[in-house]
Coordinates of C-alpha atoms and ligand atoms in Angstrom, one line a residue:
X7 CA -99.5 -54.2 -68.8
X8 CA -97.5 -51.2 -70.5
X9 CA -97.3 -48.4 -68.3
X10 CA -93.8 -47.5 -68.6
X11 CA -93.2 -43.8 -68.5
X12 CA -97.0 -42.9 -66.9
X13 CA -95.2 -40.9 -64.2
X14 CA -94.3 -38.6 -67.3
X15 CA -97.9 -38.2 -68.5
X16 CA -100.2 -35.5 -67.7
X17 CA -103.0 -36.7 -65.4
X18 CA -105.6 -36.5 -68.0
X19 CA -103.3 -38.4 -70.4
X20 CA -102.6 -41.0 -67.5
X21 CA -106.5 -40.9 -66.4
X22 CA -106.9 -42.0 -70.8
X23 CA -104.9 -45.0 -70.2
X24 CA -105.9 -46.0 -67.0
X25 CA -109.8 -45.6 -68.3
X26 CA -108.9 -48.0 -71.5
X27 CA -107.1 -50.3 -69.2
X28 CA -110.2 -50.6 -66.2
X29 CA -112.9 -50.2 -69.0
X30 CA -114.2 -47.2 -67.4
X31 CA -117.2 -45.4 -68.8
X32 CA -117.1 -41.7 -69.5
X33 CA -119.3 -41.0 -66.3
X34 CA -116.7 -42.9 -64.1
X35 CA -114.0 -41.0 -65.8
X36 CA -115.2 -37.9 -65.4
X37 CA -116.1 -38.6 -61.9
X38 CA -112.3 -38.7 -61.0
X39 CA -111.3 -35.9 -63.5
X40 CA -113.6 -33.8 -61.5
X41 CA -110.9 -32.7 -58.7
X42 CA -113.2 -30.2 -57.2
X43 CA -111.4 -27.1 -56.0
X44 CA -107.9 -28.6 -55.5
X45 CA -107.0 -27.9 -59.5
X46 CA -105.5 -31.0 -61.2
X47 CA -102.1 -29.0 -61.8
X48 CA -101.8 -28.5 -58.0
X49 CA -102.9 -32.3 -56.6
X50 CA -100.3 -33.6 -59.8
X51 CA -97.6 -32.0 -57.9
X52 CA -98.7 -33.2 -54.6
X53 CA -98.0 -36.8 -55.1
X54 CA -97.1 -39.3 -57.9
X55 CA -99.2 -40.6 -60.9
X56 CA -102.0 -38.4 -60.0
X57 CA -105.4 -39.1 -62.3
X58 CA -107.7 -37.3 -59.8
X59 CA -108.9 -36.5 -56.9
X60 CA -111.3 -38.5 -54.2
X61 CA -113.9 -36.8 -52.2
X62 CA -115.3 -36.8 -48.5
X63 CA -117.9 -34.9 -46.9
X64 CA -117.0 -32.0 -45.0
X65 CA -119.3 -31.8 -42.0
X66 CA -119.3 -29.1 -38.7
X67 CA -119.3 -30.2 -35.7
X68 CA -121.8 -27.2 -33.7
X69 CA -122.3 -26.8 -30.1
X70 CA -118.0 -27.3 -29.2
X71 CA -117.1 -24.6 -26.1
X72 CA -113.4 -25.1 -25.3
X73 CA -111.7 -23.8 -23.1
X74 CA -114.6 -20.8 -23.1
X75 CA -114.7 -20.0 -26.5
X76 CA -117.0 -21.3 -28.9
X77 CA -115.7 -23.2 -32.0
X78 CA -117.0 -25.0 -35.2
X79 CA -114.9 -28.1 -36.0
X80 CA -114.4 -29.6 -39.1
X81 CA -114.6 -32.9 -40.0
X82 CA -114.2 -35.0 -42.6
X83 CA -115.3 -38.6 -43.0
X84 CA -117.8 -41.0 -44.9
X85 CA -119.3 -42.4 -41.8
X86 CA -122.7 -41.4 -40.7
X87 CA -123.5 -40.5 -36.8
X88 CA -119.8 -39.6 -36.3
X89 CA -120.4 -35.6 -36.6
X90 CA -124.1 -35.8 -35.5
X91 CA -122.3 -38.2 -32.0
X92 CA -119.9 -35.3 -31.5
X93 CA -122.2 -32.0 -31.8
X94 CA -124.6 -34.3 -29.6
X95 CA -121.8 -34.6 -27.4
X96 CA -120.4 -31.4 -27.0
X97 CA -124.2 -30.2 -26.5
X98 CA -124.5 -32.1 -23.6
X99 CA -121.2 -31.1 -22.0
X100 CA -122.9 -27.3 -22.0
X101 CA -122.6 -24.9 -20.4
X102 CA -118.9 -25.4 -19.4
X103 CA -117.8 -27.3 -22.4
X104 CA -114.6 -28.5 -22.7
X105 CA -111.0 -27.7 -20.7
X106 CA -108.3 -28.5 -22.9
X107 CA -104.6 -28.1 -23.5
X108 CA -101.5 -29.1 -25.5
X109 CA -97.9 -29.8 -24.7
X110 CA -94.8 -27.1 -26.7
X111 CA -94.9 -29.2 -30.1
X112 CA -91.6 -31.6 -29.8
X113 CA -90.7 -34.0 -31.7
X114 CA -88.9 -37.0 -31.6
X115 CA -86.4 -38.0 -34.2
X116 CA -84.4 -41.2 -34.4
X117 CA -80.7 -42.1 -35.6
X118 CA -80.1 -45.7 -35.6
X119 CA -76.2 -46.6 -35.6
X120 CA -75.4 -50.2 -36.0
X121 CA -72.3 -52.4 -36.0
X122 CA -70.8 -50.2 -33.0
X123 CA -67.7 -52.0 -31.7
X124 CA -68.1 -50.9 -27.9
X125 CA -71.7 -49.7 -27.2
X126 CA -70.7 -48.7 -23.2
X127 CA -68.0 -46.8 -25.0
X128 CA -69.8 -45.2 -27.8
X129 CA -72.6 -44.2 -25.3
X130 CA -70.0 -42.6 -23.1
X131 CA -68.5 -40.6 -25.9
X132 CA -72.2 -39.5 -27.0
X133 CA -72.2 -37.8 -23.6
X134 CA -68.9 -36.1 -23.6
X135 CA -69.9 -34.8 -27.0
X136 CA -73.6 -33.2 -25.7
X137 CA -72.6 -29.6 -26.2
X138 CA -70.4 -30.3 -29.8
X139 CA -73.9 -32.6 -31.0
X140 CA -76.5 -29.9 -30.0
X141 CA -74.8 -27.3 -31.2
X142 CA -74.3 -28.8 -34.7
X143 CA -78.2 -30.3 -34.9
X144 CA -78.9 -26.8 -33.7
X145 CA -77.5 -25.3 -37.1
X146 CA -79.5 -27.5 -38.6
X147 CA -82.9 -25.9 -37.2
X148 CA -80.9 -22.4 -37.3
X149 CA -83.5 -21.2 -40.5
X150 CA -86.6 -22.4 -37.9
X151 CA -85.6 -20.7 -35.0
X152 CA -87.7 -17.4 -36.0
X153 CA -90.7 -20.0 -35.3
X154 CA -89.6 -21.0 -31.9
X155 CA -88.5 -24.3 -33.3
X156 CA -85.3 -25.8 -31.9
X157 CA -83.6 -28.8 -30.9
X158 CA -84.5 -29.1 -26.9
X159 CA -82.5 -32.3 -26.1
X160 CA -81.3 -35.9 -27.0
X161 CA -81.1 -39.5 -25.3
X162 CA -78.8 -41.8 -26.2
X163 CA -79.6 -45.8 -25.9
X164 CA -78.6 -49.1 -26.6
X165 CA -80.8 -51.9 -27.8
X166 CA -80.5 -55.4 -27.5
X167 CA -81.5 -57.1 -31.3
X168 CA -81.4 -59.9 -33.2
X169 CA -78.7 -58.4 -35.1
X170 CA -76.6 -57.5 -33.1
X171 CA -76.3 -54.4 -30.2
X172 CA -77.5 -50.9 -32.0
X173 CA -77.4 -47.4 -30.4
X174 CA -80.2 -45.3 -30.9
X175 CA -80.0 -41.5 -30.4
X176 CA -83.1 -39.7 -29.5
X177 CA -83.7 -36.0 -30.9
X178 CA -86.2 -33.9 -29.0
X179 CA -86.5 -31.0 -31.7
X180 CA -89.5 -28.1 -31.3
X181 CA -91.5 -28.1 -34.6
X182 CA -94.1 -25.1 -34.0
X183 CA -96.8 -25.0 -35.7
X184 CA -95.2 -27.7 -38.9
X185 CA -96.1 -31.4 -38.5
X186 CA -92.4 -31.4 -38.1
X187 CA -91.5 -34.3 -40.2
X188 CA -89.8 -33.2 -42.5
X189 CA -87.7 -30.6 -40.2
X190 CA -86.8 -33.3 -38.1
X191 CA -85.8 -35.8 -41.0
X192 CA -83.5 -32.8 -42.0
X193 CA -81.9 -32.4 -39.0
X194 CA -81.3 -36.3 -38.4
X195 CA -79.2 -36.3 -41.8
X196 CA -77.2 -33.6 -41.2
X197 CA -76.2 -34.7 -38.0
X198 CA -75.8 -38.3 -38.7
X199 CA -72.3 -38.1 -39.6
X200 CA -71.1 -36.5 -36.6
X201 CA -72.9 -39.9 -34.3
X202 CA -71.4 -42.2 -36.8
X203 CA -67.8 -40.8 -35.5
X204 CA -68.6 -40.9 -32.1
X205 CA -69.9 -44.1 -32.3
X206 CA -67.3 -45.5 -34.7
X207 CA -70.9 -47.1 -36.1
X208 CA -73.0 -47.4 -39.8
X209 CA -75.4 -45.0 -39.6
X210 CA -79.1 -46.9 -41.0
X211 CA -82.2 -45.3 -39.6
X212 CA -82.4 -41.5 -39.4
X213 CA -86.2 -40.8 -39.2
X214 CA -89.1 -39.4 -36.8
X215 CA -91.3 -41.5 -34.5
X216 CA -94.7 -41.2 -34.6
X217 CA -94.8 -42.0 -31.0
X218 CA -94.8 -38.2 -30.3
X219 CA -95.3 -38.6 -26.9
X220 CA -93.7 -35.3 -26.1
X221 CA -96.4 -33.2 -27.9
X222 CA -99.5 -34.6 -26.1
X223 CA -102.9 -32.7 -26.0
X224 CA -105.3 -33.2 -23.1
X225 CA -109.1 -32.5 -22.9
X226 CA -112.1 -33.1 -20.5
X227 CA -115.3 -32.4 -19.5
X228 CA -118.4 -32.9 -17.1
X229 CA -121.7 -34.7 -18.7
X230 CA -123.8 -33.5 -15.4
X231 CA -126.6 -36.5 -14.7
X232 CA -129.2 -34.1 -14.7
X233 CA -128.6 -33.3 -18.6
X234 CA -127.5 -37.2 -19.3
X235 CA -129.7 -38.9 -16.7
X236 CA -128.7 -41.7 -14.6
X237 CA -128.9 -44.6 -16.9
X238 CA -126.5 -43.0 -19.3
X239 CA -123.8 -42.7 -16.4
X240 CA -123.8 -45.8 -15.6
X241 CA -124.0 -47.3 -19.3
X242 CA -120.9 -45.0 -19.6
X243 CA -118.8 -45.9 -16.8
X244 CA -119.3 -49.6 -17.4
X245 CA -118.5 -49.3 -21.0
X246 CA -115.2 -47.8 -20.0
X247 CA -114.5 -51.0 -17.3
X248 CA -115.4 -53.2 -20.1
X249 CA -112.7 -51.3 -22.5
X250 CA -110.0 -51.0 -19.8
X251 CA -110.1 -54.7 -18.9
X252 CA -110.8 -56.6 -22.4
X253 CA -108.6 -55.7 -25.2
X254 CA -111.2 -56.5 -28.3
X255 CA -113.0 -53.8 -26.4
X256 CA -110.8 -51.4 -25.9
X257 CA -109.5 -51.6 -29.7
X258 CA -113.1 -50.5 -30.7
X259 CA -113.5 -47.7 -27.9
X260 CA -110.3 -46.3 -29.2
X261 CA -111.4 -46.4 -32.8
X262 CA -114.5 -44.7 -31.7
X263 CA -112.4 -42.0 -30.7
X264 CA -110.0 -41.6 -33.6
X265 CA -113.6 -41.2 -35.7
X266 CA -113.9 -37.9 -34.2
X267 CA -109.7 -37.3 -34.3
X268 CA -109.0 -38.6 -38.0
X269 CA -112.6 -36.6 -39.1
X270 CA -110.5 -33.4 -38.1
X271 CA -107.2 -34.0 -39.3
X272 CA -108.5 -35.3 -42.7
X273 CA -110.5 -31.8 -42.8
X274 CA -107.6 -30.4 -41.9
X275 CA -104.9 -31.7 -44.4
X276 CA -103.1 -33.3 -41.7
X277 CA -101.2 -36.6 -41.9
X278 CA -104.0 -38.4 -40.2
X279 CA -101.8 -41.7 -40.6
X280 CA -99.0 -40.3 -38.2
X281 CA -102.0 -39.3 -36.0
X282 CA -103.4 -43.1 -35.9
X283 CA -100.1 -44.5 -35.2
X284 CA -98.8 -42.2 -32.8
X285 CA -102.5 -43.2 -30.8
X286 CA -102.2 -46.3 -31.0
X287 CA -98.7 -46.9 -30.2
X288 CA -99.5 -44.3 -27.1
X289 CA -102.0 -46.4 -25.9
X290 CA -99.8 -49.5 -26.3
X291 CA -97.6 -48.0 -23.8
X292 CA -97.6 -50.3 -20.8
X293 CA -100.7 -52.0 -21.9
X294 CA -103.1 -51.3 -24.2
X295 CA -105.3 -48.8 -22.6
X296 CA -108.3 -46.6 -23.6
X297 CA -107.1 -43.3 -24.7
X298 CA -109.9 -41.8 -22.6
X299 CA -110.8 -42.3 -18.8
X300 CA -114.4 -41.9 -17.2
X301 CA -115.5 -41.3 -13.2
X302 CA -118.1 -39.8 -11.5
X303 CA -117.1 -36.6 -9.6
X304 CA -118.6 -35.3 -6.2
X305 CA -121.5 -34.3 -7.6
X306 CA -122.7 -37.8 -8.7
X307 CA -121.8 -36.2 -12.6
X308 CA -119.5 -37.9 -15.5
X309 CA -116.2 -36.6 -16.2
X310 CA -114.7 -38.1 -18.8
X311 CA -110.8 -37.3 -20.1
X312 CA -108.5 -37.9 -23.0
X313 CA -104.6 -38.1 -23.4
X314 CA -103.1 -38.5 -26.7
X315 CA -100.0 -37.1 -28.6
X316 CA -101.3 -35.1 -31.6
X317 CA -98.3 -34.1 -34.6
X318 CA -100.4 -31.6 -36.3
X319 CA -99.6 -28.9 -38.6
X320 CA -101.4 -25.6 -39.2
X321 CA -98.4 -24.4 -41.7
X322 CA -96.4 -26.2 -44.5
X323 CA -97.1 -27.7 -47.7
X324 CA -99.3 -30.2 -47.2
X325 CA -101.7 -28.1 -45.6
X326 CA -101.2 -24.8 -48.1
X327 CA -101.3 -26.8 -51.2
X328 CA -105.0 -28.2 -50.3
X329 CA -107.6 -25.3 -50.3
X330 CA -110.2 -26.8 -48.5
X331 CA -107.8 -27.3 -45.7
X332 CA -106.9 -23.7 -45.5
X333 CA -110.3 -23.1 -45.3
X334 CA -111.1 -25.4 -42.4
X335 CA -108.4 -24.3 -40.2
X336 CA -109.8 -20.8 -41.0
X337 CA -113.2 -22.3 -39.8
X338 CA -111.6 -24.3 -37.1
X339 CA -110.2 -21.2 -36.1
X340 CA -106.9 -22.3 -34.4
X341 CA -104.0 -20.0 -33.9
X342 CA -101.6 -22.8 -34.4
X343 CA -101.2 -26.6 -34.2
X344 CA -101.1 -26.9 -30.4
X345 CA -104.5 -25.3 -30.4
X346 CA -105.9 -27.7 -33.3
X347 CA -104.3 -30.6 -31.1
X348 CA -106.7 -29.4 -28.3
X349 CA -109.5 -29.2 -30.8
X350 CA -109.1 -32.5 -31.6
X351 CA -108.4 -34.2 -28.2
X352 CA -112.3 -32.6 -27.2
X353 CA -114.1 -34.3 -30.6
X354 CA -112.1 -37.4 -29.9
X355 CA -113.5 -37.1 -26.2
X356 CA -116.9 -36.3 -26.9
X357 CA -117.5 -38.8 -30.0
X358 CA -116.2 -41.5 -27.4
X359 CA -118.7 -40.2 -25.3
X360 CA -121.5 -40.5 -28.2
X361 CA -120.2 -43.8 -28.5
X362 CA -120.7 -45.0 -25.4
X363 CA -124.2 -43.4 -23.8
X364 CA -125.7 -44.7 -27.4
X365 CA -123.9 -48.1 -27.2
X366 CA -124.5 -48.8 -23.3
X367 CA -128.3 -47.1 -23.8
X368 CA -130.4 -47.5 -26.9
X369 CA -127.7 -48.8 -28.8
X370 CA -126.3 -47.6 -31.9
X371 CA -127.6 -49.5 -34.7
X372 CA -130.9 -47.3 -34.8
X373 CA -129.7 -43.5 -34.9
X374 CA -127.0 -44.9 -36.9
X375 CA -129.0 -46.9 -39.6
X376 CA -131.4 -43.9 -39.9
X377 CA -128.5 -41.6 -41.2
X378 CA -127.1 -44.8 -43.3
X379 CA -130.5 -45.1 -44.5
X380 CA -129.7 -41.9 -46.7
X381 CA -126.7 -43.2 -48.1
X382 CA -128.8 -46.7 -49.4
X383 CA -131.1 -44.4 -50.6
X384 CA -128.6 -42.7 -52.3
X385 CA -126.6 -46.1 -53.8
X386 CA -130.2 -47.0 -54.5
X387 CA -130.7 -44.6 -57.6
X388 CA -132.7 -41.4 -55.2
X389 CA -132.1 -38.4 -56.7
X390 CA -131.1 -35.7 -54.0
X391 CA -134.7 -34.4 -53.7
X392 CA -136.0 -38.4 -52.8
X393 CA -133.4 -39.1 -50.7
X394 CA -134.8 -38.2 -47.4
X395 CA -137.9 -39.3 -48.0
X396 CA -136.5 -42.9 -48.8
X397 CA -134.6 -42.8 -46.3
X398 CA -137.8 -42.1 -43.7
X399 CA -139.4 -44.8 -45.3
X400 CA -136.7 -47.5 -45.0
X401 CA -136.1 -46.4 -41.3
X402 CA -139.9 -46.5 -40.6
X403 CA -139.8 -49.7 -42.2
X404 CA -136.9 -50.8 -40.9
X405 CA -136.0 -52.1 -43.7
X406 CA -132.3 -51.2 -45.1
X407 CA -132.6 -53.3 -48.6
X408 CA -131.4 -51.8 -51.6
X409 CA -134.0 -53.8 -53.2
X410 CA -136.5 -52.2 -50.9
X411 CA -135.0 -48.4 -51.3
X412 CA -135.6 -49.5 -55.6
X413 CA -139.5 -50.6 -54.3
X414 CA -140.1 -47.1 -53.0
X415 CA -137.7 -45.2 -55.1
X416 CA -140.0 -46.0 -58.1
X417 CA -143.3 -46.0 -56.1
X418 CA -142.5 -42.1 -55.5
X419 CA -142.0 -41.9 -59.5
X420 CA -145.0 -43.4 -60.5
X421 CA -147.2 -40.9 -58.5
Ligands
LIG24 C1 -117.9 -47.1 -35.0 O1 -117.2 -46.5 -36.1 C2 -117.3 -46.8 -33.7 C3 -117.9 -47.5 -32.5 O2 -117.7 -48.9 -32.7 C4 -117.1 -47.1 -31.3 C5 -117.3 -47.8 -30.0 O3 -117.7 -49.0 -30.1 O4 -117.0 -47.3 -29.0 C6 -119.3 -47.2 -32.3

């Protein structure tokens, strides 16, 4: 296949080849010409080889209080019952809502040196050197410090590998309201040189770690028994013992919550990626662990909490260069990333605590299949104005076929 030089094409020219190459019809390539309101020019510059744009739902999440205020979240995602699990949720948590907060937003960035000749020695000299390295990673974050972004601290370690010993030092750098990637990324490369003397190393590595365990976000709330009923916290708690002590469980529980997390930062033009690995790899810690925990307070009610560390940005280019992100931070109507972190830490709270009272109740399938019925009407040939009514039959029915959604689709048009 030819496709030297596509990089150098305009998208339209690229989206040309690609369409004589697939066989695509002129619908299908004008389905992925049609960019929406990120303009072609603008996505082209984003990322490589661009020949369109895909699109998601953007849903609101109603009925969020946090921290007394209310909010409208925004969420983006293909799956139904994920938004409709989390307003459900939040409703129930009324009136209180949720309590939530967020740790300063610090990052941590790595240096890996390698082929040190005296690790006890290099360590030592790491330590002698504190003031010298801080001061010259510090210069390196000099044009963020207007932000309150900063380099707060380093460890120094040495690992044990298969290739030989390797020192690793840690950066704790202050990002603000930036994802902080790239800022700390930066500062690793400039300051490389000076741990690669110190050392008397090969600098490799020089890169940030998802594992962001310094910028946590916290949330929880009460579901009182008399708004939830008994059944539902009992269904709940022993959902959350099943999840604690079973693995396969607890993979699905936490999944459950990153529906709600990932909904949010993919509204939000945020590296949902880093935010999957960074929750993941947090709730690997010691052993892999539900990101939320569930009791029963005093009062006989359910309190459930989450713990997670959430790199978010409300600034930068990813972010600005998408429009409908800008708007949904202006919906979400956060002041910064630590606040969208708490955001996010209460819809990953509440749709694990759709998840569970459905799943440990009625079940899911039914409320679920109900809203998927609309998407098989949909996939079936329903124009918008048949869809629900398809979709009402098929659940009545309970009967998901596409074959059956055809059956009724053209029983409607014969009328
Ligand atoms: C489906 O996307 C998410 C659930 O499987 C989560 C869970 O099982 O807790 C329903």
């Amino acid at each position: 296949m030819e496709l030297s030089g596509f990089y150098k094409l305009k998208p339209e020219d690229r989206l040309k080849k690609i369409k004589a190459i697939a066989g695509l019809t002129d619908v299908e390539a004008a389905a992925l010409a049609d960019t929406g309101a990120l303009k072609i020019e603008v996505a082209d510059k984003n990322v490589e080889n661009v020949i369109g744009a895909v699109h998601l739902p953007l849903g609101i999440a109603t009925h969020f209080k946090i921290n007394g205020k209310d909010a409208l979240v925004p969420m983006a995602v293909e799956e139904p019952s994920v938004i409709a699990g989390a307003c459900r949720a939040a409703k129930q948590a009324l009136p209180e809502g949720f309590k939530a907060e967020a740790d300063e937003p610090v990052m941590i960035g790595q240096i890996q040196v390698v082929g040190v000749p005296d690790a006890n020695a290099a360590l030592k000299n790491i330590e002698l050197n504190r003031k010298e390295i801080m001061k010259e990673a510090a210069h390196f974050m000099a044009q963020h410090e207007k932000y309150g972004c900063g380099v707060r601290g380093f460890d120094a370690k040495s690992l044990q590998t298969e290739r030989g010993e390797m020192i690793i030092v840690d950066f704790h750098i202050a990002v603000g309201d930036a994802q902080g990637a790239n800022m700390v990324n930066t500062t690793l490369e400039g300051v490389a040189s000076t741990i690669a003397q110190l050392t008397g190393g090969t600098i490799r590595l020089r890169i940030v770690s998802n594992l962001a365990v310094k910028r946590k976000a916290r949330a929880s709330a009460v579901w009182k028994t008399g708004t939830i009923g008994q059944d539902t916290v009992e269904g709940v708690l022993d959902a959350y013992e099943f999840a604690k002590a079973d693995v396969y469980r607890c993979a699905t529980h936490n999944k459950g919550i990153m529906n709600g997390i990932s909904a949010v930062a993919v509204a939000t033009g945020n590296d949902w990626r880093s935010v999957e690995a960074g929750a993941h790899a947090y709730a690997a810690l010691g052993q892999y662990h539900p990101l939320t925990k569930f009791y029963r307070n005093e009062n006989g009610d359910l309190v459930g909490s989450i713990e997670l560390p959430l790199a978010l940005a409300t600034v930068g280019p990813a972010v600005n260069s998408s429009p409908t992100a800008r708007i949904a931070l202006k919906i979400a109507g956060v002041k910064g990333s630590r606040e969208l972190a708490m955001m996010m830490a209460c819809v990953g709270l509440a749709s694990n605590f759709a998840a569970l009272s459905a799943l440990s109740t009625v079940g899911i399938q039914q409320g679920h299949m109900k809203l998927h019925a609309r998407n098989i009407a949909a996939y079936a040939g329903a124009a918008p104005e048949e869809t629900e009514k398809v979709a009402e039959t098929l659940a009545k029915e309970k009967n998901f076929s596409i074959e059956r959604a055809k059956e009724i689709i053209n029983g409607m048009r014969k009328k």
